[in-house]
Structure formats: structure tokens, C-alpha cells
PDB file of C-alpha atoms in Angstrom:
ATOM      1  CA  GLY A 293     -16.148   5.028  20.943  1.00 64.00           C
ATOM      2  CA  GLU A 294     -13.381   7.257  19.677  1.00 74.00           C
ATOM      3  CA  ASP A 295     -13.532   8.405  16.079  1.00 89.00           C
ATOM      4  CA  VAL A 296     -11.168  10.313  13.827  1.00 93.00           C
ATOM      5  CA  GLU A 297     -12.291  11.784  10.507  1.00 93.00           C
ATOM      6  CA  GLN A 298     -10.352  13.180   7.562  1.00 94.00           C
ATOM      7  CA  SER A 299     -11.175  14.286   4.069  1.00 90.00           C
ATOM      8  CA  LEU A 300     -10.127  11.696   1.519  1.00 91.00           C
ATOM      9  CA  PHE A 301      -8.266  13.674  -1.109  1.00 96.00           C
ATOM     10  CA  LEU A 302      -6.305  16.869  -1.593  1.00 97.00           C
ATOM     11  CA  SER A 303      -4.609  18.095  -4.736  1.00 97.00           C
ATOM     12  CA  VAL A 304      -2.113  20.971  -4.767  1.00 97.00           C
ATOM     13  CA  ARG A 305       0.478  22.412  -7.111  1.00 97.00           C
ATOM     14  CA  GLU A 306       4.163  22.058  -6.396  1.00 97.00           C
ATOM     15  CA  GLY A 307       5.396  24.991  -4.330  1.00 97.00           C
ATOM     16  CA  ASP A 308       2.000  25.724  -2.792  1.00 97.00           C
ATOM     17  CA  SER A 309       1.098  25.023   0.825  1.00 97.00           C
ATOM     18  CA  SER A 310      -1.022  21.994   1.657  1.00 97.00           C
ATOM     19  CA  VAL A 311      -3.388  21.897   4.600  1.00 97.00           C
ATOM     20  CA  ILE A 312      -4.749  18.533   5.701  1.00 98.00           C
ATOM     21  CA  ASN A 313      -7.521  18.594   8.261  1.00 97.00           C
ATOM     22  CA  CYS A 314      -8.675  16.122  10.874  1.00 96.00           C
ATOM     23  CA  THR A 315     -11.395  16.054  13.513  1.00 95.00           C
ATOM     24  CA  TYR A 316     -11.636  13.725  16.472  1.00 93.00           C
ATOM     25  CA  THR A 317     -14.216  12.961  19.121  1.00 90.00           C
ATOM     26  CA  ASP A 318     -12.236  11.791  22.156  1.00 83.00           C
ATOM     27  CA  SER A 319     -12.003  14.709  24.571  1.00 80.00           C
ATOM     28  CA  SER A 320      -9.390  12.805  26.598  1.00 81.00           C
ATOM     29  CA  SER A 321      -6.944  12.696  23.682  1.00 79.00           C
ATOM     30  CA  THR A 322      -3.509  13.475  25.024  1.00 83.00           C
ATOM     31  CA  TYR A 323      -1.354  12.926  21.960  1.00 90.00           C
ATOM     32  CA  LEU A 324      -2.217  13.617  18.343  1.00 94.00           C
ATOM     33  CA  TYR A 325      -0.105  12.390  15.458  1.00 95.00           C
ATOM     34  CA  TRP A 326       0.469  12.702  11.778  1.00 97.00           C
ATOM     35  CA  TYR A 327       1.782   9.692   9.866  1.00 96.00           C
ATOM     36  CA  LYS A 328       2.756   9.503   6.198  1.00 96.00           C
ATOM     37  CA  GLN A 329       2.346   6.414   4.041  1.00 92.00           C
ATOM     38  CA  GLU A 330       4.038   6.209   0.656  1.00 90.00           C
ATOM     39  CA  PRO A 331       3.002   3.511  -1.830  1.00 84.00           C
ATOM     40  CA  GLY A 332       4.106   0.059  -0.659  1.00 77.00           C
ATOM     41  CA  ALA A 333       5.626   1.429   2.530  1.00 81.00           C
ATOM     42  CA  GLY A 334       4.697   1.459   6.192  1.00 85.00           C
ATOM     43  CA  LEU A 335       3.474   4.328   8.330  1.00 91.00           C
ATOM     44  CA  GLN A 336       6.161   6.931   8.893  1.00 92.00           C
ATOM     45  CA  LEU A 337       5.771   9.106  11.990  1.00 92.00           C
ATOM     46  CA  LEU A 338       5.957  12.703  10.768  1.00 94.00           C
ATOM     47  CA  THR A 339       5.155  14.707  13.840  1.00 94.00           C
ATOM     48  CA  TYR A 340       2.955  14.788  16.917  1.00 93.00           C
ATOM     49  CA  ILE A 341       1.532  17.333  19.318  1.00 94.00           C
ATOM     50  CA  PHE A 342       0.538  17.165  22.956  1.00 91.00           C
ATOM     51  CA  SER A 343      -2.966  18.221  23.802  1.00 88.00           C
ATOM     52  CA  ASN A 344      -1.722  21.110  25.962  1.00 90.00           C
ATOM     53  CA  MET A 345      -0.131  22.725  22.896  1.00 91.00           C
ATOM     54  CA  ASP A 346      -1.792  24.852  20.206  1.00 93.00           C
ATOM     55  CA  MET A 347       0.912  24.708  17.587  1.00 96.00           C
ATOM     56  CA  LYS A 348       4.078  22.869  16.722  1.00 95.00           C
ATOM     57  CA  GLN A 349       6.451  23.694  13.892  1.00 96.00           C
ATOM     58  CA  ASP A 350       9.020  21.297  12.494  1.00 92.00           C
ATOM     59  CA  GLN A 351      10.798  22.548   9.369  1.00 95.00           C
ATOM     60  CA  ARG A 352       8.157  22.617   6.589  1.00 96.00           C
ATOM     61  CA  LEU A 353       5.484  21.090   8.813  1.00 97.00           C
ATOM     62  CA  THR A 354       3.154  23.071  11.065  1.00 97.00           C
ATOM     63  CA  VAL A 355       0.598  21.353  13.256  1.00 97.00           C
ATOM     64  CA  LEU A 356      -2.308  23.356  14.633  1.00 97.00           C
ATOM     65  CA  LEU A 357      -4.579  22.038  17.371  1.00 96.00           C
ATOM     66  CA  ASN A 358      -7.925  23.536  18.300  1.00 94.00           C
ATOM     67  CA  LYS A 359      -8.845  21.513  21.345  1.00 92.00           C
ATOM     68  CA  LYS A 360     -12.204  23.237  21.805  1.00 92.00           C
ATOM     69  CA  ASP A 361     -13.335  22.181  18.326  1.00 93.00           C
ATOM     70  CA  LYS A 362     -11.328  18.923  18.421  1.00 93.00           C
ATOM     71  CA  HIS A 363      -9.694  19.919  15.150  1.00 95.00           C
ATOM     72  CA  LEU A 364      -6.149  19.142  14.067  1.00 96.00           C
ATOM     73  CA  SER A 365      -4.427  20.303  10.914  1.00 97.00           C
ATOM     74  CA  LEU A 366      -1.143  19.663   9.178  1.00 98.00           C
ATOM     75  CA  ARG A 367       0.295  22.370   6.974  1.00 98.00           C
ATOM     76  CA  ILE A 368       3.092  21.481   4.580  1.00 98.00           C
ATOM     77  CA  ALA A 369       4.894  24.546   3.264  1.00 98.00           C
ATOM     78  CA  ASP A 370       6.418  24.565  -0.235  1.00 97.00           C
ATOM     79  CA  THR A 371       4.867  21.208  -1.102  1.00 98.00           C
ATOM     80  CA  GLN A 372       7.056  18.998  -3.289  1.00 97.00           C
ATOM     81  CA  THR A 373       6.189  16.038  -5.533  1.00 95.00           C
ATOM     82  CA  GLY A 374       7.922  13.820  -2.972  1.00 94.00           C
ATOM     83  CA  ASP A 375       5.229  14.809  -0.476  1.00 96.00           C
ATOM     84  CA  SER A 376       2.640  12.890  -2.503  1.00 96.00           C
ATOM     85  CA  ALA A 377       1.391  10.190  -0.135  1.00 96.00           C
ATOM     86  CA  ILE A 378      -1.449   9.301   2.196  1.00 95.00           C
ATOM     87  CA  TYR A 379      -1.438  11.258   5.448  1.00 97.00           C
ATOM     88  CA  PHE A 380      -3.034   9.725   8.534  1.00 96.00           C
ATOM     89  CA  CYS A 381      -4.177  11.593  11.584  1.00 96.00           C
ATOM     90  CA  ALA A 382      -4.205   9.544  14.813  1.00 95.00           C
ATOM     91  CA  GLU A 383      -4.963  10.148  18.456  1.00 93.00           C
ATOM     92  CA  ARG A 384      -4.152   8.459  21.712  1.00 89.00           C
ATOM     93  CA  GLY A 385      -6.357   8.921  24.734  1.00 83.00           C
ATOM     94  CA  THR A 386      -5.413   9.112  28.378  1.00 77.00           C
ATOM     95  CA  GLY A 387      -4.460   5.741  29.812  1.00 75.00           C
ATOM     96  CA  ARG A 388      -4.615   4.015  26.459  1.00 77.00           C
ATOM     97  CA  ARG A 389      -1.755   2.534  24.513  1.00 78.00           C
ATOM     98  CA  ALA A 390      -3.554   2.159  21.199  1.00 88.00           C
ATOM     99  CA  LEU A 391      -3.765   4.764  18.480  1.00 92.00           C
ATOM    100  CA  THR A 392      -7.055   5.527  16.755  1.00 92.00           C
ATOM    101  CA  PHE A 393      -6.529   6.430  13.112  1.00 94.00           C
ATOM    102  CA  GLY A 394      -8.451   8.427  10.566  1.00 94.00           C
ATOM    103  CA  SER A 395      -9.089   7.078   7.071  1.00 92.00           C
ATOM    104  CA  GLY A 396      -6.160   8.968   5.602  1.00 94.00           C
ATOM    105  CA  THR A 397      -5.978  11.888   3.175  1.00 96.00           C
ATOM    106  CA  ARG A 398      -4.376  11.224  -0.174  1.00 96.00           C
ATOM    107  CA  LEU A 399      -2.236  14.221  -1.120  1.00 97.00           C
ATOM    108  CA  GLN A 400      -1.507  14.596  -4.797  1.00 97.00           C
ATOM    109  CA  VAL A 401       1.126  17.165  -5.758  1.00 97.00           C
ATOM    110  CA  GLN A 402       1.007  18.317  -9.349  1.00 94.00           C
ATOM    111  CA  PRO A 403       4.172  19.649 -10.994  1.00 90.00           C
TER     112      PRO A 403
ATOM    113  CA  GLU B 126      18.470   4.564  11.634  1.00 74.00           C
ATOM    114  CA  PRO B 127      16.824   1.656  13.480  1.00 79.00           C
ATOM    115  CA  GLU B 128      13.522   0.479  12.042  1.00 90.00           C
ATOM    116  CA  VAL B 129      10.792  -2.080  12.577  1.00 94.00           C
ATOM    117  CA  THR B 130      10.946  -4.939  10.083  1.00 95.00           C
ATOM    118  CA  GLN B 131       8.253  -7.423   9.119  1.00 96.00           C
ATOM    119  CA  THR B 132       8.232 -10.713   7.248  1.00 96.00           C
ATOM    120  CA  PRO B 133       6.903 -11.820   4.903  1.00 96.00           C
ATOM    121  CA  SER B 134       5.889  -8.793   2.877  1.00 95.00           C
ATOM    122  CA  HIS B 135       3.041 -10.764   1.327  1.00 96.00           C
ATOM    123  CA  GLN B 136       1.433 -13.991   2.524  1.00 97.00           C
ATOM    124  CA  VAL B 137      -1.222 -15.923   0.638  1.00 98.00           C
ATOM    125  CA  THR B 138      -3.066 -18.632   2.531  1.00 97.00           C
ATOM    126  CA  GLN B 139      -6.186 -20.730   2.214  1.00 97.00           C
ATOM    127  CA  MET B 140      -9.177 -20.231   4.463  1.00 97.00           C
ATOM    128  CA  GLY B 141      -8.886 -22.292   7.628  1.00 97.00           C
ATOM    129  CA  GLN B 142      -5.095 -22.378   7.612  1.00 98.00           C
ATOM    130  CA  GLU B 143      -2.909 -20.997  10.366  1.00 98.00           C
ATOM    131  CA  VAL B 144      -0.574 -18.093   9.631  1.00 98.00           C
ATOM    132  CA  ILE B 145       2.212 -16.509  11.633  1.00 97.00           C
ATOM    133  CA  LEU B 146       3.250 -12.969  10.859  1.00 98.00           C
ATOM    134  CA  ARG B 147       6.651 -11.926  12.103  1.00 97.00           C
ATOM    135  CA  CYS B 148       8.020  -8.631  13.314  1.00 97.00           C
ATOM    136  CA  VAL B 149      11.373  -7.484  14.618  1.00 97.00           C
ATOM    137  CA  PRO B 150      10.788  -4.335  16.691  1.00 95.00           C
ATOM    138  CA  ILE B 151      13.445  -1.699  17.271  1.00 93.00           C
ATOM    139  CA  SER B 152      15.976  -3.270  19.612  1.00 90.00           C
ATOM    140  CA  ASN B 153      15.641  -1.149  22.761  1.00 87.00           C
ATOM    141  CA  HIS B 154      11.857  -0.845  22.555  1.00 91.00           C
ATOM    142  CA  LEU B 155       9.662  -2.375  25.217  1.00 90.00           C
ATOM    143  CA  TYR B 156       6.104  -1.936  23.938  1.00 93.00           C
ATOM    144  CA  PHE B 157       4.828  -3.784  20.892  1.00 95.00           C
ATOM    145  CA  TYR B 158       1.652  -3.515  18.841  1.00 96.00           C
ATOM    146  CA  TRP B 159      -0.247  -5.058  15.983  1.00 98.00           C
ATOM    147  CA  TYR B 160      -2.622  -3.068  13.807  1.00 97.00           C
ATOM    148  CA  ARG B 161      -4.399  -4.026  10.628  1.00 96.00           C
ATOM    149  CA  GLN B 162      -5.828  -2.177   7.640  1.00 93.00           C
ATOM    150  CA  ILE B 163      -8.449  -3.831   5.515  1.00 93.00           C
ATOM    151  CA  LEU B 164      -8.296  -2.479   1.971  1.00 89.00           C
ATOM    152  CA  GLY B 165     -10.053   0.875   1.785  1.00 83.00           C
ATOM    153  CA  GLN B 166     -10.671   1.035   5.525  1.00 86.00           C
ATOM    154  CA  LYS B 167      -9.024   2.636   8.538  1.00 89.00           C
ATOM    155  CA  VAL B 168      -5.984   1.342  10.336  1.00 93.00           C
ATOM    156  CA  GLU B 169      -7.378  -0.562  13.349  1.00 95.00           C
ATOM    157  CA  PHE B 170      -5.680  -1.464  16.599  1.00 95.00           C
ATOM    158  CA  LEU B 171      -5.498  -5.165  17.438  1.00 97.00           C
ATOM    159  CA  VAL B 172      -3.289  -5.656  20.481  1.00 97.00           C
ATOM    160  CA  SER B 173      -0.505  -4.194  22.582  1.00 95.00           C
ATOM    161  CA  PHE B 174       2.128  -6.232  24.430  1.00 94.00           C
ATOM    162  CA  TYR B 175       4.453  -5.312  27.270  1.00 91.00           C
ATOM    163  CA  ASN B 176       6.543  -7.285  29.720  1.00 89.00           C
ATOM    164  CA  ASN B 177       5.572 -10.562  28.058  1.00 91.00           C
ATOM    165  CA  GLU B 178       1.860 -10.088  28.346  1.00 94.00           C
ATOM    166  CA  ILE B 179      -1.033  -8.463  26.523  1.00 95.00           C
ATOM    167  CA  SER B 180      -1.676  -5.019  27.969  1.00 92.00           C
ATOM    168  CA  GLU B 181      -4.615  -3.997  25.779  1.00 92.00           C
ATOM    169  CA  LYS B 182      -6.634  -5.592  23.017  1.00 94.00           C
ATOM    170  CA  SER B 183      -9.514  -4.631  20.771  1.00 94.00           C
ATOM    171  CA  GLU B 184     -12.743  -6.457  20.029  1.00 94.00           C
ATOM    172  CA  ILE B 185     -11.190  -7.689  16.790  1.00 94.00           C
ATOM    173  CA  PHE B 186      -8.540  -9.632  18.719  1.00 96.00           C
ATOM    174  CA  ASP B 187     -10.612 -12.716  19.516  1.00 95.00           C
ATOM    175  CA  ASP B 188      -9.583 -16.276  20.351  1.00 95.00           C
ATOM    176  CA  GLN B 189      -8.390 -16.835  16.794  1.00 96.00           C
ATOM    177  CA  PHE B 190      -5.525 -14.424  17.389  1.00 97.00           C
ATOM    178  CA  SER B 191      -2.501 -14.767  19.634  1.00 97.00           C
ATOM    179  CA  VAL B 192       0.784 -12.933  20.080  1.00 97.00           C
ATOM    180  CA  GLU B 193       4.127 -14.083  21.311  1.00 95.00           C
ATOM    181  CA  ARG B 194       7.626 -12.836  21.868  1.00 92.00           C
ATOM    182  CA  PRO B 195       9.447 -16.147  21.413  1.00 87.00           C
ATOM    183  CA  ASP B 196      12.932 -14.700  21.877  1.00 87.00           C
ATOM    184  CA  GLY B 197      14.599 -11.373  22.556  1.00 79.00           C
ATOM    185  CA  SER B 198      14.009  -9.956  19.108  1.00 87.00           C
ATOM    186  CA  ASN B 199      10.901 -11.339  17.396  1.00 94.00           C
ATOM    187  CA  PHE B 200       7.264 -10.478  17.990  1.00 96.00           C
ATOM    188  CA  THR B 201       4.688 -12.654  16.237  1.00 97.00           C
ATOM    189  CA  LEU B 202       0.990 -12.564  15.456  1.00 98.00           C
ATOM    190  CA  LYS B 203      -0.694 -15.915  14.900  1.00 98.00           C
ATOM    191  CA  ILE B 204      -4.096 -16.387  13.318  1.00 98.00           C
ATOM    192  CA  ARG B 205      -5.229 -19.939  14.040  1.00 96.00           C
ATOM    193  CA  SER B 206      -7.861 -20.509  11.394  1.00 95.00           C
ATOM    194  CA  THR B 207      -7.915 -17.752   8.829  1.00 97.00           C
ATOM    195  CA  LYS B 208     -11.148 -16.377   7.375  1.00 97.00           C
ATOM    196  CA  LEU B 209     -11.649 -14.433   4.173  1.00 97.00           C
ATOM    197  CA  GLU B 210     -12.275 -11.294   6.221  1.00 96.00           C
ATOM    198  CA  ASP B 211      -8.802 -11.559   7.765  1.00 97.00           C
ATOM    199  CA  SER B 212      -7.371 -10.388   4.441  1.00 98.00           C
ATOM    200  CA  ALA B 213      -5.663  -7.091   5.268  1.00 97.00           C
ATOM    201  CA  MET B 214      -2.342  -5.333   5.695  1.00 95.00           C
ATOM    202  CA  TYR B 215      -0.970  -6.100   9.157  1.00 97.00           C
ATOM    203  CA  PHE B 216       1.344  -3.545  10.730  1.00 97.00           C
ATOM    204  CA  CYS B 217       3.634  -4.109  13.667  1.00 97.00           C
ATOM    205  CA  ALA B 218       4.717  -1.128  15.773  1.00 96.00           C
ATOM    206  CA  SER B 219       6.979  -0.543  18.749  1.00 94.00           C
ATOM    207  CA  ARG B 220       7.915   2.213  21.146  1.00 91.00           C
ATOM    208  CA  ASP B 221      10.396   2.687  23.935  1.00 87.00           C
ATOM    209  CA  ARG B 222       9.839   3.782  27.488  1.00 76.00           C
ATOM    210  CA  VAL B 223      11.577   7.137  27.257  1.00 69.00           C
ATOM    211  CA  ASN B 224       9.886   8.501  24.143  1.00 64.00           C
ATOM    212  CA  SER B 225       6.616   6.946  25.124  1.00 73.00           C
ATOM    213  CA  TYR B 226       4.530   8.966  22.684  1.00 79.00           C
ATOM    214  CA  GLU B 227       6.322   7.798  19.522  1.00 86.00           C
ATOM    215  CA  GLN B 228       5.101   4.575  17.927  1.00 90.00           C
ATOM    216  CA  TYR B 229       7.196   3.385  15.006  1.00 92.00           C
ATOM    217  CA  PHE B 230       5.590   1.185  12.388  1.00 94.00           C
ATOM    218  CA  GLY B 231       6.953  -1.537  10.164  1.00 94.00           C
ATOM    219  CA  PRO B 232       6.260  -1.763   6.407  1.00 92.00           C
ATOM    220  CA  GLY B 233       3.422  -4.242   6.911  1.00 95.00           C
ATOM    221  CA  THR B 234       2.570  -7.757   5.774  1.00 97.00           C
ATOM    222  CA  ARG B 235      -0.179  -8.088   3.225  1.00 96.00           C
ATOM    223  CA  LEU B 236      -2.242 -11.167   4.101  1.00 98.00           C
ATOM    224  CA  THR B 237      -4.489 -12.584   1.401  1.00 98.00           C
ATOM    225  CA  VAL B 238      -6.883 -15.354   2.414  1.00 98.00           C
ATOM    226  CA  THR B 239      -8.394 -17.293  -0.490  1.00 97.00           C
TER     227      THR B 239
END
């Protein structure tokens, strides 16, 4: 079945860029997402990319998609302490309604 | 900004009891979902619901689970006879027809089965 993998932890200093990586196995993935989860809160949709795109930029967020390698990344520019959270990668395949999630990457931003 | 809401935020129940988790999706949304996250594990899809019927379900969603949209605003998940392994955070999500790629999640209900 489909699988999505992420590294578990990333620590950066405030002001640096953060890059969170994700790999997936479903070659029919049509939409790929990044969600953010702060402590005690739900999953907040940050951004998404269609599989026919290579890159999407949205303010401080840049999503890169390498469809050949099935690799997705989220770059956060000028990382702030408020960006500390768990970031989930998710994909949705053709004809499916469900999202398949990765385990989440905990981003820790040090002042 | 409209959001998905869920009640209660935390539910404690004894094994074998029935629980109903409640969700109020965003008002103009037509597609509804339940996901769960067992502590330390991935968020897993349970079921999707559209036009008053289940449109997709996972292997986890067995006969112990059911969903209902009892009125125009609520969307519920019922677990008939809870097991210890049902302890998890349960997330409701919804999306509309126009922005069909955007699923919005609620804050979750933490279910603890003792």
C-alpha cells in the first residue's frame, strides 16, 4: 500500500532556513500536502502542491517536488520560534479521497 | 475564519462502552472524514462520507464503527464497544466541492479507553 516517510526531528536556530523532507511510494499521487500541528491543536493545512508542479512558493514557505524520486520538501525561510511544531507530509492518490500521512517531523527552533 | 469543531476534547470511557464523537464541519462543505492517531503513530484514515453515505473506508473501520450525519450540521463517529486499542486522538475533517484538494481538520478528540 501507499507509504509516506519523514525524518522525526529537526532543530534549527531562529532566523535560519528549515528544510523538512518527505518521501512517498504512491506513483499515482496527485496532491501532496504539508500540515502543521502545534501542541494541543489540530492539523493546520499549510500548503499543497499538485503533482504536475515542481515548486510552489507561498510567503516564507517553498515546496519542492521531485516526482521522479518521489521526494517532497518544505523549506521555511527565516524560521521563527512560532514555527516550532510537528510538520506532517501527506499525499492523496488518484481517485482516492483519503490522505496518507507521514509520521511527522518535529521542528524545534532555538532562539 | 470558519473552522471544524469537535466535542468533547477529551473522552474517557471503560472498555466495552459505546462512545460517540461529535464534529461540526465547515458549513458549506460536502465531504467529511474521520482520521485517528494512536500515540506515537501516524495519522490514519478511517472513513469518508458524502451525500449521506460512506464513500471510502479503511480496514480499521470495521463493524464496531459507524458514522452519521444526524442533522444539517453534525457529523458523528460511533464506536459500539470500545477496546483498549481504540485509545487515540480522533480527527474530523471536511472539504468543499470547489476547493476539492483542501481538507480542513478539527482540533481532535482524545479518546482514552480504560
